Amino acid sequence: MSVPSHLQIAIDGPAASGKTTVAFRLAQALGILYLDTGAMYRALAFLALRSGIDADNESALVRLWTAANVRVTLDADAPLGFRIVAAGAELDEATLQSNQVTAIVSTIAAHARVREAMVRSQREISAGGPVVMAGRDIGTVVLPFAQVKIFLTASVQARVERRRAQLLAAGDNISEHQLAQEIEERDRLDRERPVSPLAPAPDAHVVDSSSIGVDDVVSEIAGLVERAR
Ligand code: DC
């Protein structure tokens, strides 16, 4: 499918709803670039842990982000589909998805000035060409004029099962009970934060992936993209 140069697709949803996999696969299918914006908040969480900066210290976090000269580039050939280079080193999936990073990232993402810096940079990135962006506030704040907005949900049970399978594949055996508690707590923090809380944009298509596979979700969204052109 040939796509217009200004095409923007926003995919938002709660933790472990499958939005990054869906966004990555959709971008591949459309032959356009992709960014998981959660990785940027995770990069800042990693830098904060490394520098001993508290997740509550908004000013220090904003200074840290600037000082680390973080560079985000979209690159279909990169393992993640994009690259994040901070303080001269590329951050990989294991670093960004570590349990320590996951434990503090929602607190970091709740700060208004942190979000301002992230949104500014995400808008600059989106100006480069057609893009699929995944996150929590893409359809509501970052790309309010995106031609296609998806809010991807799934039941807590489905999300727990998916996250457990991913973790087991990586050799991490966390109980379903603990995962359910973690996912529910992250949902609560993302939904209840005062700045840009997780919520579907009024014009978003809500897609429930609890009982449909990634391929079906991707084709459903590709159909919406086709009709939006
Ligand atoms: O999708 P994820 O689990 O990698 O997101 C990590 C955290 O960043 C999560 O707490 C939600 C937050 N986030 C956000 O607030 N806005 C975004 N656009 C992307 C992620």
Coordinates of C-alpha atoms and ligand atoms in Angstrom, one line a residue:
M1 CA 0.0 0.0 0.0
S2 CA 1.5 3.4 -0.9
V3 CA 1.0 5.9 1.9
P4 CA 0.7 9.7 1.9
S5 CA 3.8 11.5 3.2
H6 CA 1.9 13.1 6.1
L7 CA 0.3 9.9 7.4
Q8 CA 0.3 9.7 11.2
I9 CA -1.1 6.7 13.1
A10 CA -1.5 6.9 16.8
I11 CA -1.7 3.7 18.9
D12 CA -2.4 4.2 22.6
G13 CA -3.4 1.7 25.3
P14 CA -2.6 0.4 28.7
A15 CA 0.5 -1.6 29.7
A16 CA 0.9 -4.9 28.0
S17 CA -2.0 -4.4 25.7
G18 CA 0.2 -5.4 22.7
K19 CA 0.4 -1.9 21.2
T20 CA 4.2 -1.9 20.6
T21 CA 4.1 -5.3 18.7
V22 CA 1.0 -4.2 16.8
A23 CA 2.5 -0.7 16.0
F24 CA 5.8 -2.3 14.9
R25 CA 4.1 -4.9 12.6
L26 CA 1.7 -2.3 11.2
A27 CA 4.6 0.0 10.3
Q28 CA 6.4 -2.9 8.6
A29 CA 3.2 -3.8 6.7
L30 CA 2.8 -0.2 5.5
G31 CA 6.5 0.3 4.8
I32 CA 6.7 3.3 7.2
L33 CA 8.7 4.1 10.4
Y34 CA 7.7 3.4 14.0
L35 CA 8.4 4.8 17.5
D36 CA 7.5 3.3 20.8
T37 CA 7.3 6.5 22.9
G38 CA 7.3 4.4 26.2
A39 CA 11.0 3.7 25.4
M40 CA 11.8 7.4 25.8
Y41 CA 10.3 7.5 29.3
R42 CA 12.1 4.2 30.0
A43 CA 15.4 5.7 28.8
L44 CA 15.0 8.6 31.3
A45 CA 14.2 6.1 34.1
F46 CA 17.4 4.2 33.2
L47 CA 19.5 7.4 33.3
A48 CA 17.9 8.4 36.6
L49 CA 18.7 5.0 38.2
R50 CA 22.3 5.2 36.9
S51 CA 22.8 8.7 38.2
G52 CA 21.0 8.1 41.6
I53 CA 18.3 10.7 40.8
D54 CA 15.0 10.2 42.6
A55 CA 12.0 9.5 40.4
D56 CA 10.1 12.3 42.3
N57 CA 12.7 15.0 41.5
E58 CA 11.1 16.6 38.4
S59 CA 13.7 19.4 37.9
A60 CA 16.7 17.0 38.2
L61 CA 15.0 14.6 35.7
V62 CA 14.5 17.4 33.1
R63 CA 18.1 18.5 33.5
L64 CA 19.3 14.9 33.2
W65 CA 17.4 14.4 30.0
T66 CA 19.0 17.5 28.4
A67 CA 22.4 16.8 29.8
A68 CA 22.4 13.2 28.4
N69 CA 21.8 14.7 24.9
V70 CA 19.3 11.9 24.1
R71 CA 19.0 11.2 20.4
V72 CA 16.0 9.3 19.1
T73 CA 16.1 8.2 15.4
L74 CA 13.6 6.1 13.5
D75 CA 15.4 3.2 11.7
A76 CA 13.5 0.2 10.3
D77 CA 16.8 -1.8 10.4
A78 CA 17.4 -1.2 14.1
P79 CA 16.4 -4.1 16.4
L80 CA 13.7 -2.0 18.1
G81 CA 12.7 -0.2 14.9
F82 CA 14.3 3.0 16.3
R83 CA 17.4 3.9 18.1
I84 CA 17.8 5.7 21.4
V85 CA 21.3 7.0 22.1
A86 CA 21.9 8.5 25.5
A87 CA 25.3 9.9 26.7
G88 CA 26.8 8.4 23.6
A89 CA 25.6 4.8 24.1
E90 CA 22.7 3.0 22.4
L91 CA 20.1 1.6 24.8
D92 CA 18.9 -1.9 24.1
E93 CA 15.7 -3.7 24.9
A94 CA 17.0 -5.5 28.0
T95 CA 18.1 -2.2 29.5
L96 CA 14.8 -0.4 28.7
Q97 CA 12.6 -3.3 29.8
S98 CA 14.4 -4.2 33.1
N99 CA 12.4 -4.6 36.2
Q100 CA 14.1 -1.7 37.9
V101 CA 13.2 0.6 35.1
T102 CA 9.6 -0.7 35.0
A103 CA 9.3 -0.1 38.7
I104 CA 9.9 3.7 38.5
V105 CA 8.9 4.7 35.0
S106 CA 5.2 5.5 35.7
T107 CA 6.3 7.9 38.5
I108 CA 8.8 9.6 36.0
A109 CA 6.1 9.8 33.3
A110 CA 3.7 11.6 35.6
H111 CA 5.8 14.9 35.7
A112 CA 4.4 17.7 33.6
R113 CA 7.9 19.1 32.6
V114 CA 9.2 15.6 31.7
R115 CA 6.2 15.1 29.5
E116 CA 6.7 18.5 27.8
A117 CA 10.2 17.6 26.8
M118 CA 9.1 14.2 25.5
V119 CA 6.1 15.5 23.6
R120 CA 8.3 18.3 21.9
S121 CA 10.8 15.7 20.8
Q122 CA 8.1 13.3 19.6
R123 CA 6.5 16.0 17.5
E124 CA 9.8 16.9 15.9
I125 CA 10.4 13.2 15.1
S126 CA 6.9 12.9 13.6
A127 CA 7.6 15.8 11.2
G128 CA 10.1 13.7 9.3
G129 CA 7.6 11.6 7.4
P130 CA 4.8 9.0 7.8
V131 CA 4.9 7.3 11.2
V132 CA 3.2 4.9 13.5
M133 CA 3.6 6.1 17.1
A134 CA 2.7 4.0 20.2
G135 CA 2.2 5.3 23.7
R136 CA -0.5 6.6 26.1
D137 CA -1.1 10.2 24.9
I138 CA -0.3 10.0 21.2
G139 CA -3.9 10.5 19.9
T140 CA -4.8 12.9 22.7
V141 CA -1.7 15.2 22.9
V142 CA 1.3 14.3 20.7
L143 CA -0.5 13.9 17.4
P144 CA -4.0 15.2 17.8
F145 CA -4.4 15.4 14.0
A146 CA -3.4 11.8 13.4
Q147 CA -5.5 10.4 10.5
V148 CA -6.0 7.1 12.4
K149 CA -6.2 6.7 16.1
I150 CA -6.4 3.4 17.9
F151 CA -7.0 2.7 21.5
L152 CA -5.8 -0.9 22.0
T153 CA -7.2 -2.6 25.1
A154 CA -7.2 -6.1 26.5
S155 CA -8.4 -7.6 29.7
V156 CA -6.0 -7.7 32.7
Q157 CA -6.0 -11.6 32.4
A158 CA -5.0 -11.5 28.7
R159 CA -2.3 -8.9 29.4
V160 CA -1.0 -11.0 32.3
E161 CA -0.8 -14.1 30.2
R162 CA 1.1 -12.3 27.4
R163 CA 3.5 -10.6 29.7
R164 CA 4.1 -13.9 31.6
A165 CA 4.9 -15.7 28.3
Q166 CA 7.4 -12.9 27.3
L167 CA 9.1 -13.0 30.7
L168 CA 9.3 -16.8 30.7
A169 CA 10.9 -16.7 27.3
A170 CA 13.5 -14.3 28.8
G171 CA 14.0 -16.8 31.8
D172 CA 12.1 -14.7 34.3
N173 CA 9.5 -16.6 36.3
I174 CA 7.0 -14.1 37.9
S175 CA 3.7 -15.4 39.2
E176 CA 0.4 -14.4 37.5
H177 CA -0.7 -12.9 40.8
Q178 CA 2.3 -10.6 41.0
L179 CA 2.0 -9.6 37.3
A180 CA -1.7 -8.8 37.7
Q181 CA -0.9 -6.6 40.7
E182 CA 1.9 -4.8 38.8
I183 CA -0.3 -4.3 35.7
E184 CA -3.2 -3.0 37.7
E185 CA -0.9 -0.6 39.6
R186 CA 0.6 0.8 36.4
D187 CA -2.9 1.2 34.9
R188 CA -4.0 3.1 38.0
L189 CA -0.9 5.4 37.9
D190 CA -1.3 6.0 34.1
R191 CA -5.1 6.7 34.3
E192 CA -5.1 8.8 37.5
R193 CA -2.2 11.1 36.8
P194 CA -3.3 14.7 36.4
V195 CA -1.2 15.4 33.3
S196 CA -2.2 13.6 30.1
P197 CA -3.8 10.6 31.8
L198 CA -4.3 7.5 29.8
A199 CA -7.7 7.7 28.0
P200 CA -8.9 7.1 24.5
A201 CA -9.1 10.2 22.2
P202 CA -12.8 11.0 21.4
D203 CA -12.1 10.0 17.7
A204 CA -10.1 6.9 18.5
H205 CA -11.2 3.4 17.4
V206 CA -11.2 1.2 20.4
V207 CA -9.9 -2.3 19.6
D208 CA -10.1 -5.1 22.2
S209 CA -7.3 -7.6 21.6
S210 CA -8.2 -10.0 24.5
S211 CA -9.3 -12.8 22.2
I212 CA -7.8 -11.9 18.8
G213 CA -4.2 -12.4 17.7
V214 CA -1.7 -9.8 16.5
D215 CA -2.2 -10.6 12.8
D216 CA -5.9 -9.9 13.1
V217 CA -5.4 -6.7 15.0
V218 CA -2.9 -5.5 12.4
S219 CA -5.2 -6.3 9.5
E220 CA -8.1 -4.6 11.2
I221 CA -6.0 -1.4 11.6
A222 CA -4.6 -1.6 8.1
G223 CA -8.2 -1.7 6.9
L224 CA -8.9 1.5 8.9
V225 CA -5.8 3.1 7.4
E226 CA -6.9 2.2 3.9
R227 CA -10.3 3.8 4.4
A228 CA -8.9 6.9 6.0
R229 CA -6.8 7.7 2.8
Ligands
DC1 O1 4.4 1.4 27.2 P1 5.5 1.3 28.3 O2 5.2 0.3 29.4 O3 6.9 1.1 27.8 O4 5.5 2.7 29.0 C1 6.3 3.1 30.1 C2 5.7 4.2 30.9 O5 5.7 5.4 30.2 C3 4.3 3.9 31.4 O6 4.2 4.2 32.8 C4 3.5 4.9 30.7 C5 4.4 6.0 30.3 N1 4.1 6.5 28.9 C6 3.4 7.7 28.9 O7 3.0 8.2 29.9 N2 3.2 8.2 27.7 C7 3.6 7.7 26.5 N3 3.3 8.3 25.4 C8 4.3 6.4 26.6 C9 4.5 5.9 27.8

